[in-house]
CSV table of N, CA and C and ligand atoms in Angstrom, one decimal:
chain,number,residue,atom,x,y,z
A,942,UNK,N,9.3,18.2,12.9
A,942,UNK,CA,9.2,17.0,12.0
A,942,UNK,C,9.8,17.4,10.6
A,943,UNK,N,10.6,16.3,10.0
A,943,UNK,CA,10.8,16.7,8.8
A,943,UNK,C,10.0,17.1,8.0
A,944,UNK,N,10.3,17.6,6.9
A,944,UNK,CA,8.8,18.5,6.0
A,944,UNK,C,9.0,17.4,4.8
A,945,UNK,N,7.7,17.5,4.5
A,945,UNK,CA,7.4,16.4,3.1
A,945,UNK,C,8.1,16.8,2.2
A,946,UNK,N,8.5,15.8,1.5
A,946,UNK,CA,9.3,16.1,0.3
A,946,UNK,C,8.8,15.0,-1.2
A,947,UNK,N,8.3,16.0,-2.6
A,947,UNK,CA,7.7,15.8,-2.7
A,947,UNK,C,8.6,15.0,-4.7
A,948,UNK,N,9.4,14.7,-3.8
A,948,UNK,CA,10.4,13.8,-4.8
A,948,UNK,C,10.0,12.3,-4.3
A,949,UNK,N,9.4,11.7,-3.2
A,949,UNK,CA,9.3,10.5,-2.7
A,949,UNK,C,8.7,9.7,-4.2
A,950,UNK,N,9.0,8.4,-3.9
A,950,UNK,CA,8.4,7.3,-5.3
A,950,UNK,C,6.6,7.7,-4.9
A,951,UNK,N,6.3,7.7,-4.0
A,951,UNK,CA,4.8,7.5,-4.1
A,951,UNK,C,4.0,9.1,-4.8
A,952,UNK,N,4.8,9.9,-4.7
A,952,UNK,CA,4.3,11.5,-5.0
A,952,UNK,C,4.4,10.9,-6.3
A,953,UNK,N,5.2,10.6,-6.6
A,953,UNK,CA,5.6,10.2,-8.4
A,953,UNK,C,4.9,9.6,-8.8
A,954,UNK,N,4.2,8.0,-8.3
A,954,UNK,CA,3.7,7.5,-8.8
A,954,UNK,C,2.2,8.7,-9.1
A,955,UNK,N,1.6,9.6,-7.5
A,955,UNK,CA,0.6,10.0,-7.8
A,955,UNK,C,0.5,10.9,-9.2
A,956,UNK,N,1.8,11.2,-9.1
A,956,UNK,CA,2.1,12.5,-10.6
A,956,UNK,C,1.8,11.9,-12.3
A,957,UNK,N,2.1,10.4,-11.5
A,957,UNK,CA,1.8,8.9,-13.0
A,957,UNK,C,3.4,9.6,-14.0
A,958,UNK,N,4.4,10.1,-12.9
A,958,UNK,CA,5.9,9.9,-13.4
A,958,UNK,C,6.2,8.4,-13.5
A,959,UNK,N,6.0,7.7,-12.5
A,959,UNK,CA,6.1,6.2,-12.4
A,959,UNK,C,4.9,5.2,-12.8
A,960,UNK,N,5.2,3.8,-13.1
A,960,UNK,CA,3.7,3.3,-13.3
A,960,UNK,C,3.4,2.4,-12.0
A,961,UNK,N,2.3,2.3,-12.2
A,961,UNK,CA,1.7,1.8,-11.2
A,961,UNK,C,0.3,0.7,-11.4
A,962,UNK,N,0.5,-0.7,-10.6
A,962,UNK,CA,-0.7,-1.4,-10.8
A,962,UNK,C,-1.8,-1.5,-10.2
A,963,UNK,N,-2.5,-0.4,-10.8
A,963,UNK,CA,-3.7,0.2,-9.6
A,963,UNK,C,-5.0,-0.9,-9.6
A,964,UNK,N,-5.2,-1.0,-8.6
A,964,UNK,CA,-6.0,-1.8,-7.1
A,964,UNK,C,-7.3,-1.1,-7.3
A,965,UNK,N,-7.6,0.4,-6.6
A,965,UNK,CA,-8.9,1.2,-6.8
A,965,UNK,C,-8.5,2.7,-6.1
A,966,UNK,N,-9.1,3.1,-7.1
A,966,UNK,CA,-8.9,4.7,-6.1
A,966,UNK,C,-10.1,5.4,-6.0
A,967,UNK,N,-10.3,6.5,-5.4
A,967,UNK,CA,-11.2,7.3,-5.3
A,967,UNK,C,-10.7,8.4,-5.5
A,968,UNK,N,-11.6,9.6,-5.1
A,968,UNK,CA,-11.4,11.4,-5.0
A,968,UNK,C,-10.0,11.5,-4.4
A,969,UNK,N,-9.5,10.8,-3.4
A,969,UNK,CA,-9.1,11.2,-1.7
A,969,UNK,C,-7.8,10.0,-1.5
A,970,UNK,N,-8.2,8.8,-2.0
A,970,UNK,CA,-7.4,7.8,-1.6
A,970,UNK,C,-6.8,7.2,-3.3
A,971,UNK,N,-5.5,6.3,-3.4
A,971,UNK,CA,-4.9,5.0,-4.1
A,971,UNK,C,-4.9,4.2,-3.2
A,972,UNK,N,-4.8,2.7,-4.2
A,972,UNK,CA,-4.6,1.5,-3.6
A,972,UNK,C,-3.9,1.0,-5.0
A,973,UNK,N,-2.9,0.9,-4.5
A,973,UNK,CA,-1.6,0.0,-6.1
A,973,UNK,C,-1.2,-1.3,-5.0
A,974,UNK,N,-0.2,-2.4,-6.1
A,974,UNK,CA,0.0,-3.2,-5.7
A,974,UNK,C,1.8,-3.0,-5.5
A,975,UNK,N,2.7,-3.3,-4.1
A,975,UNK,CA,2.9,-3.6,-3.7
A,975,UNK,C,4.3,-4.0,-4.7
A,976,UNK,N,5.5,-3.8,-5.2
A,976,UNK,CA,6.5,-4.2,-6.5
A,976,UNK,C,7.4,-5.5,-5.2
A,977,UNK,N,7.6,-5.2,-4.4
A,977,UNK,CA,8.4,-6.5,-3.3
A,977,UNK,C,7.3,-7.1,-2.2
A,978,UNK,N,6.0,-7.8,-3.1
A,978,UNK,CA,5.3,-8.3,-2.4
A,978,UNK,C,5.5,-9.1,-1.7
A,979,UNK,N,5.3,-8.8,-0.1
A,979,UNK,CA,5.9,-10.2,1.0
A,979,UNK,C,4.7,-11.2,1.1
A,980,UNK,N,3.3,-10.5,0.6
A,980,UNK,CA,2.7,-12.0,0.5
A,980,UNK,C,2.0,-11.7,-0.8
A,981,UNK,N,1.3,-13.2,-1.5
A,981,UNK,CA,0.6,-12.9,-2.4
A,981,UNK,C,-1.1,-11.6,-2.3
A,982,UNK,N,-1.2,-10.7,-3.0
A,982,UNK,CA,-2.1,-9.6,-2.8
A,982,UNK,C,-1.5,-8.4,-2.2
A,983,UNK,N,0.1,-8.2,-1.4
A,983,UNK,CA,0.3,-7.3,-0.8
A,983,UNK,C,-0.1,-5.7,-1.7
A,984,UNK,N,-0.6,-5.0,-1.1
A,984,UNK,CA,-0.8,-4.2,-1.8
A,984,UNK,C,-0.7,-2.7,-0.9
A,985,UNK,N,-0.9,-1.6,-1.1
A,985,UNK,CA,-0.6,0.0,-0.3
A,985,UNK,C,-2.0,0.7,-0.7
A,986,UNK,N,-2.4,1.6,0.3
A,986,UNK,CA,-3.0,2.4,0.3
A,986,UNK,C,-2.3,3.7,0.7
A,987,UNK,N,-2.9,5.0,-0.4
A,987,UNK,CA,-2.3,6.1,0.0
A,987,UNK,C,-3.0,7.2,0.1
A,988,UNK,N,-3.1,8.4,0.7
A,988,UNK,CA,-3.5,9.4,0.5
A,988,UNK,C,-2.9,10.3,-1.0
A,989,UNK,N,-4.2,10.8,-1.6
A,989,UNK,CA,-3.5,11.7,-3.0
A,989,UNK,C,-2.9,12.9,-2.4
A,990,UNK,N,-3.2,13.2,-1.1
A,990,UNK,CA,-2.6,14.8,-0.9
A,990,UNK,C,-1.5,14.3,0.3
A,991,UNK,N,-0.7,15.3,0.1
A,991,UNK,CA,0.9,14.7,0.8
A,991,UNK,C,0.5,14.5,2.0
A,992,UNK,N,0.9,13.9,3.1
A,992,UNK,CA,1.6,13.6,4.0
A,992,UNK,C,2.6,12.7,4.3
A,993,UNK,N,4.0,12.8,5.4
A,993,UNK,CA,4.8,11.9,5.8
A,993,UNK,C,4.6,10.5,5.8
A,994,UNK,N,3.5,10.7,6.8
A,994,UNK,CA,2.9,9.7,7.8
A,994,UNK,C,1.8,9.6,8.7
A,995,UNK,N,1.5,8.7,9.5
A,995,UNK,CA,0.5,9.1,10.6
A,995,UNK,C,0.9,10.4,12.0
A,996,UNK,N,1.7,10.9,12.0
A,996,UNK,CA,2.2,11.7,12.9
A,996,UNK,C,2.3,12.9,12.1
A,997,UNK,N,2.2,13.0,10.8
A,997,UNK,CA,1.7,14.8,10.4
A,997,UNK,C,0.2,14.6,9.5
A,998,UNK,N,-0.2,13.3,9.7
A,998,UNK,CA,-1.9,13.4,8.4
A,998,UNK,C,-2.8,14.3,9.4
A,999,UNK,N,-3.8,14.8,8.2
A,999,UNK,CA,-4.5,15.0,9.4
A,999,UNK,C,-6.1,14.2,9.6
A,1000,UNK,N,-6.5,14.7,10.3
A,1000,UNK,CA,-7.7,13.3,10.6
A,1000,UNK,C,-8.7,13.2,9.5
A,1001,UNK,N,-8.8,14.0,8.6
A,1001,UNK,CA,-9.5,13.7,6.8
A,1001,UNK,C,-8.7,12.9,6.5
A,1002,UNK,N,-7.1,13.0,6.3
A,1002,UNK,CA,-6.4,12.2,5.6
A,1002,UNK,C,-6.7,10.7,5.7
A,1003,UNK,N,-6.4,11.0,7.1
A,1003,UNK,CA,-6.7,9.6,7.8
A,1003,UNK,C,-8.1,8.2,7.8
A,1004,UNK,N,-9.2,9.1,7.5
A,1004,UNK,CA,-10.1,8.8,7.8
A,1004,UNK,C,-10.4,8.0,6.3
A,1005,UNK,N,-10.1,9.1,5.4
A,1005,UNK,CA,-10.4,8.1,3.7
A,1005,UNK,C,-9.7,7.5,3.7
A,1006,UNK,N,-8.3,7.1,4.4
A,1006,UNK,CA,-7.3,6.1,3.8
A,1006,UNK,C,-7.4,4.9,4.8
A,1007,UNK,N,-8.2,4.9,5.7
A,1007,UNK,CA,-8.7,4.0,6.3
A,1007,UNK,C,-10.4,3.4,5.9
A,1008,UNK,N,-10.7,4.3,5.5
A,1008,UNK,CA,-11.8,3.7,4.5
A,1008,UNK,C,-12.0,2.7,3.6
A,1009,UNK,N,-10.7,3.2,2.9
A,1009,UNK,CA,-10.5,2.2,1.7
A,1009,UNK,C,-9.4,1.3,2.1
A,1010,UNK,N,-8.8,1.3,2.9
A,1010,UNK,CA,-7.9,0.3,3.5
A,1010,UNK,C,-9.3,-0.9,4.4
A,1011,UNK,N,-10.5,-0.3,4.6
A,1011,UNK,CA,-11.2,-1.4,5.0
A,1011,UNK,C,-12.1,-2.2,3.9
A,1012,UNK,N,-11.8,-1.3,2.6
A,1012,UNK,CA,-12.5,-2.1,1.5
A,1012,UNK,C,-11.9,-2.7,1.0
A,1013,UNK,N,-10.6,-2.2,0.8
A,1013,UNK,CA,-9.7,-3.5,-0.2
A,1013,UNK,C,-9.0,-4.2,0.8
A,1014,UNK,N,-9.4,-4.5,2.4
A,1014,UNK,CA,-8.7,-5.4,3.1
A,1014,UNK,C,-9.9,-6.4,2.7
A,1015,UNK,N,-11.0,-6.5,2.7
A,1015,UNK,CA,-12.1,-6.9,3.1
A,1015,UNK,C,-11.9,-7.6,1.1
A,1016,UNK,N,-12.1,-7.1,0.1
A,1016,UNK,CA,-11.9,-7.3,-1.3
A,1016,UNK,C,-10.9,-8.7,-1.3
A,1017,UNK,N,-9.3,-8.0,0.0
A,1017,UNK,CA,-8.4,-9.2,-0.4
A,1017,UNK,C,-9.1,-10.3,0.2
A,1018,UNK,N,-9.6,-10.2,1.1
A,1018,UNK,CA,-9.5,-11.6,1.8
A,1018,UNK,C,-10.7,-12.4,1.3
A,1019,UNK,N,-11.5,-12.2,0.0
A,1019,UNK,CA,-11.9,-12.8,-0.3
A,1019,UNK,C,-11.9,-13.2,-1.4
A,1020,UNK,N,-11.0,-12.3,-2.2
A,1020,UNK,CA,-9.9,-12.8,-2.9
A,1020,UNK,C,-8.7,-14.1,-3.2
A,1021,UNK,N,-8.2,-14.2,-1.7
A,1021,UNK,CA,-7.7,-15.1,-1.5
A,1021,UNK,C,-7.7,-16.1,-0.6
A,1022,UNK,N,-9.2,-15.9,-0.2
A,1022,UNK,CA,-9.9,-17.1,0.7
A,1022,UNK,C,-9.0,-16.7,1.8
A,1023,UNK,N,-8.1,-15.6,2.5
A,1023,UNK,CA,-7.5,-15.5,3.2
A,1023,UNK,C,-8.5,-16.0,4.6
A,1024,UNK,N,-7.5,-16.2,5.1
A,1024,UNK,CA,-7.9,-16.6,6.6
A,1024,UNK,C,-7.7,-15.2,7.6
A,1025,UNK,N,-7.1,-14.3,7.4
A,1025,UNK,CA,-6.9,-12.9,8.1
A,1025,UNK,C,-6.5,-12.2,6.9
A,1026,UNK,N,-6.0,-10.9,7.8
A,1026,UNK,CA,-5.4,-9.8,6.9
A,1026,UNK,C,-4.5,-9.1,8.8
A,1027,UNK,N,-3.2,-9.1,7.3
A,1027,UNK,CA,-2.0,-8.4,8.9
A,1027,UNK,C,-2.2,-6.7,7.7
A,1028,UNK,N,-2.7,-5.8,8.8
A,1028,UNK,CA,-2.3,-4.5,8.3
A,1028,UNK,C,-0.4,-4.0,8.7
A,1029,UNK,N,0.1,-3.1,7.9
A,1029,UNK,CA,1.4,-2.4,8.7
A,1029,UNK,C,1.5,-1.4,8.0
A,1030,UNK,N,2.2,-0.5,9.1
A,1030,UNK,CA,2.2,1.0,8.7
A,1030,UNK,C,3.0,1.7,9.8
A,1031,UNK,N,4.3,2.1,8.8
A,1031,UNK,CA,5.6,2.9,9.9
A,1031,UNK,C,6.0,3.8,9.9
A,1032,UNK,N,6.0,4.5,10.7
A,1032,UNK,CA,6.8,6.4,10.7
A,1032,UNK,C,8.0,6.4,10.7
A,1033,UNK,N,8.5,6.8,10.3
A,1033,UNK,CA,9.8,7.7,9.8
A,1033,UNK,C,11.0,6.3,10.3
A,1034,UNK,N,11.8,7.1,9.5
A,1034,UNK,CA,13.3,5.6,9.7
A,1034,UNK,C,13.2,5.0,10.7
A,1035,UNK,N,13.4,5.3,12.0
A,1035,UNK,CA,13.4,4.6,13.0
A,1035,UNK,C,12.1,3.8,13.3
A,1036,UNK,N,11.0,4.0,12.8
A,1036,UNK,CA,9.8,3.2,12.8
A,1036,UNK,C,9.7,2.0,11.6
A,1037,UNK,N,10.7,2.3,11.1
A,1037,UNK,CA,10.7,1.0,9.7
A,1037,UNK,C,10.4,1.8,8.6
A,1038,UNK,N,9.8,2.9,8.4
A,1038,UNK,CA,9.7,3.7,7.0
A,1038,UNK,C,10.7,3.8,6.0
A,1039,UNK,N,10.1,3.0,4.6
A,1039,UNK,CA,11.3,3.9,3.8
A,1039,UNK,C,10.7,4.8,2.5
A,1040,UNK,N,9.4,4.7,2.3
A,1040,UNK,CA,9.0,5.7,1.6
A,1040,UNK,C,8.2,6.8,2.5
A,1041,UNK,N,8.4,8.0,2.4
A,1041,UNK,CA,7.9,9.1,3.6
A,1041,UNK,C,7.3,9.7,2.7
A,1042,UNK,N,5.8,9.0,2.2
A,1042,UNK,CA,4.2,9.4,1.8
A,1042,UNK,C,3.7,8.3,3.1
A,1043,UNK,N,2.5,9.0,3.6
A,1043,UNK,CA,1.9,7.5,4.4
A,1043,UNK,C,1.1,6.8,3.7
A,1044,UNK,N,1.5,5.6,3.8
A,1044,UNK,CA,0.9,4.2,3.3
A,1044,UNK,C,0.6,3.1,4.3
A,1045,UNK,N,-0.6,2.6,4.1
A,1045,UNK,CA,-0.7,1.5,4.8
A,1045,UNK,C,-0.5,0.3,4.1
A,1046,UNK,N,0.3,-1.0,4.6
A,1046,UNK,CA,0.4,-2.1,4.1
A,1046,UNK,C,-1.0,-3.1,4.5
A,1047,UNK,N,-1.8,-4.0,2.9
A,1047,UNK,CA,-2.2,-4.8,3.5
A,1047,UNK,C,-1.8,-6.1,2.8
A,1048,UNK,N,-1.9,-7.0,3.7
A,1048,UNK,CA,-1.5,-8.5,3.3
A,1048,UNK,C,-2.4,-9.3,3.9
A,1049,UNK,N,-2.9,-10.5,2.9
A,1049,UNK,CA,-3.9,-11.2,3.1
A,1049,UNK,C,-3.1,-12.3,3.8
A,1050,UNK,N,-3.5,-13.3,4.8
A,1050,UNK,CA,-2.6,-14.1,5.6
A,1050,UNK,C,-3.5,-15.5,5.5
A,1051,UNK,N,-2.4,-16.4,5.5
A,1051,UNK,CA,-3.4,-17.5,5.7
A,1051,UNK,C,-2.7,-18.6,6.5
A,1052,UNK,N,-3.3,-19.4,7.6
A,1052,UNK,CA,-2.9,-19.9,8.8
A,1052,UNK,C,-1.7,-20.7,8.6
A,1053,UNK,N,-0.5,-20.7,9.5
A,1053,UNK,CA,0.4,-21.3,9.2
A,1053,UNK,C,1.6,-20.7,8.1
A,1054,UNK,N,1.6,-19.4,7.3
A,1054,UNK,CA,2.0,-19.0,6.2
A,1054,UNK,C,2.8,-17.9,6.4
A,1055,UNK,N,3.8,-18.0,6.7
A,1055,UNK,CA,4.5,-16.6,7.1
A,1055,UNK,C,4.6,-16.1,6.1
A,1056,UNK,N,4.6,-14.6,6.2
A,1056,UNK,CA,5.0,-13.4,5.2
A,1056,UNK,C,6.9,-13.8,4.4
A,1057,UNK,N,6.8,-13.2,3.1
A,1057,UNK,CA,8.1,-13.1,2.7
A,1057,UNK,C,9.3,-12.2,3.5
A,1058,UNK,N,10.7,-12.6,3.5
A,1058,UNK,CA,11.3,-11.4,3.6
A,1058,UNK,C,11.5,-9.9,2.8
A,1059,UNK,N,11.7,-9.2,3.5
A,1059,UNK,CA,11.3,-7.8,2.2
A,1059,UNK,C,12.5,-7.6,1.1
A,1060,UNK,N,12.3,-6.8,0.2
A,1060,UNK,CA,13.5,-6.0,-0.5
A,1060,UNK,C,13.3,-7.4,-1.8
A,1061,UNK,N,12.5,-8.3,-2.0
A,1061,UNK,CA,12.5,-9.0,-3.4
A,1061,UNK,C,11.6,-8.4,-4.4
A,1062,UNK,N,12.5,-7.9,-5.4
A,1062,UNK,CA,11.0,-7.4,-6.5
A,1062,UNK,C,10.4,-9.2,-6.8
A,1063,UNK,N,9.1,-8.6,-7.1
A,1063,UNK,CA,7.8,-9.4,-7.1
A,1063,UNK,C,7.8,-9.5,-9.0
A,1064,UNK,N,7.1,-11.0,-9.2
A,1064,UNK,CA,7.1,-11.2,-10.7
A,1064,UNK,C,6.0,-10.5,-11.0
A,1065,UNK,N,6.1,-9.4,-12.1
A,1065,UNK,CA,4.7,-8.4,-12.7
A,1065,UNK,C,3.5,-8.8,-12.9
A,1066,UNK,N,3.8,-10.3,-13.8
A,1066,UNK,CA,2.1,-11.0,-14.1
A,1066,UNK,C,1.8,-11.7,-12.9
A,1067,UNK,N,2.5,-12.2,-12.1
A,1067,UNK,CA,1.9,-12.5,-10.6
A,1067,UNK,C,1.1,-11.7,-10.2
A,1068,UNK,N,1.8,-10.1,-9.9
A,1068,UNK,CA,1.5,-8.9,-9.4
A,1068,UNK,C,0.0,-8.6,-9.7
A,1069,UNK,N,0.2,-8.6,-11.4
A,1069,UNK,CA,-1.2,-8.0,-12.2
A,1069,UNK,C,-1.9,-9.1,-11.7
A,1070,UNK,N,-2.0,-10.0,-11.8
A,1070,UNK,CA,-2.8,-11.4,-11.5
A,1070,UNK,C,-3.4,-11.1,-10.5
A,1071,UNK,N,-2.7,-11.2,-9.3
A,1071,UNK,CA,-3.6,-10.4,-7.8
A,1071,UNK,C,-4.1,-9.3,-7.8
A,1072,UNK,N,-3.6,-8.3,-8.0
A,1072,UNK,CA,-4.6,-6.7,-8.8
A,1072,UNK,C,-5.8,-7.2,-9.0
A,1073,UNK,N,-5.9,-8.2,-10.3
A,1073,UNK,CA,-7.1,-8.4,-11.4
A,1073,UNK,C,-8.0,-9.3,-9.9
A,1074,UNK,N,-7.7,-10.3,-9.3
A,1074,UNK,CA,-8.6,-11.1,-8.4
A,1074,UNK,C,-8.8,-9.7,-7.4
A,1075,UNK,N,-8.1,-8.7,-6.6
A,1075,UNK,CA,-9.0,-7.8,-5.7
A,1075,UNK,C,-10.0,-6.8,-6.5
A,1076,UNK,N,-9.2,-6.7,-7.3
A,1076,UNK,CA,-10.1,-5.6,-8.3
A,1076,UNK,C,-11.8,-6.5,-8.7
A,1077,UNK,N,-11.5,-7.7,-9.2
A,1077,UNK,CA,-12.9,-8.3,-9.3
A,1077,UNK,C,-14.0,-8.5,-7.9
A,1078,UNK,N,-13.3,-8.6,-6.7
A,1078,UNK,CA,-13.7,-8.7,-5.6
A,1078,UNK,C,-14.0,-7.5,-4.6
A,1079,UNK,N,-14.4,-6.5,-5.2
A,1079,UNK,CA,-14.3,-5.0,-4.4
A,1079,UNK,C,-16.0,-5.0,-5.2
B,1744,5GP,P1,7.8,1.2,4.1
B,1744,5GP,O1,8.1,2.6,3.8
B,1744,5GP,O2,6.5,0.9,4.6
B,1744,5GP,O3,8.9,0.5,4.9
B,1744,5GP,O4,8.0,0.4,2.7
B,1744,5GP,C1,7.7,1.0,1.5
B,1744,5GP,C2,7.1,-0.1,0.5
B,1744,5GP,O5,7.1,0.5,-0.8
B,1744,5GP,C3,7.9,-1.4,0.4
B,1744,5GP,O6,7.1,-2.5,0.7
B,1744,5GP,C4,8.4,-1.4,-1.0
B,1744,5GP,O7,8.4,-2.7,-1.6
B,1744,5GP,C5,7.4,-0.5,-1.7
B,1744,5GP,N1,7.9,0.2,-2.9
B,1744,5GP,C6,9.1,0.8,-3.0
B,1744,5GP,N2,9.3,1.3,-4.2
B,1744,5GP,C7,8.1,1.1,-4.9
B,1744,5GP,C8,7.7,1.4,-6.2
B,1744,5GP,O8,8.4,2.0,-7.0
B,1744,5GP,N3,6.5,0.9,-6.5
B,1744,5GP,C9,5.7,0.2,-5.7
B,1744,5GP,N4,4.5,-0.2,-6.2
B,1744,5GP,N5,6.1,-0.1,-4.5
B,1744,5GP,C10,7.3,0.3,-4.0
């Protein structure tokens, strides 16, 4: 497997090289929002210590970043009165990956509402606006 490399945007943002609209973190995990949100609230969870992906984390990694992926799924959807929540999360290029830190995607969904297409930057005070509703809701 390729070896982490620790130039990726998300090592950066953990380094606070980049900014970031932070969601909640703990010891172990981030949760920021999401710059080409495909739905309103899309937001990332990440582990603070490197890994690729789910195919080199190891099951600590895994375990807090699904932790908090159950609290700020649970935060969005009440947040935005969602009707579900679609999680996503892809390994390496051929799996859809294009940042190689693992992150899980969540998006609050609501019936009838398809997700955006990807690759649009997202308007900021939108962005912060959703931040501020999960953040009040956690
Ligand atoms: P994936 O690797 O799961 O295919 O996608 C990476 C995700 O990271 C995309 O949804 C993209 O919008 C997001 N992303 C890329 N660069 C940045 C950035 O600098 N900041 C934030 N907050 N998100 C980013």
């Amino acid at each position: 497997m390729t070896a982490y490399d620790d130039q990726n945007i998300f090592a950066k943002i953990l380094r606070g090289e980049i900014p970031n609209v932070t969601v909640y973190e703990d010891d172990d995990t981030l949760c920021f929002m999401d710059i080409m949100p495909r739905t309103d609230g899309h937001c990332l969870v990440i582990p603070k210590t490197p890994c690729r992906n789910v195919l080199d984390a190891s099951d600590a990694q895994l375990a807090s970043v699904m932790a908090t992926v159950k609290k700020v799924a649970n935060a969005a959807k009440v947040a935005f009165e969602a009707d579900g929540i679609t999680l996503q999360q892809f390994n390496e290029a051929a799996g859809g990956q294009e940042v190689f830190h693992l992150h899980f995607h969540i998006h609050p969904r609501h019936e009838g509402v398809l997700m955006r297409p990807p690759g649009k930057m997202g308007d900021m005070d939108a962005i912060k606006a959703h931040a501020d509703a999960i953040r009040a809701a956690l």
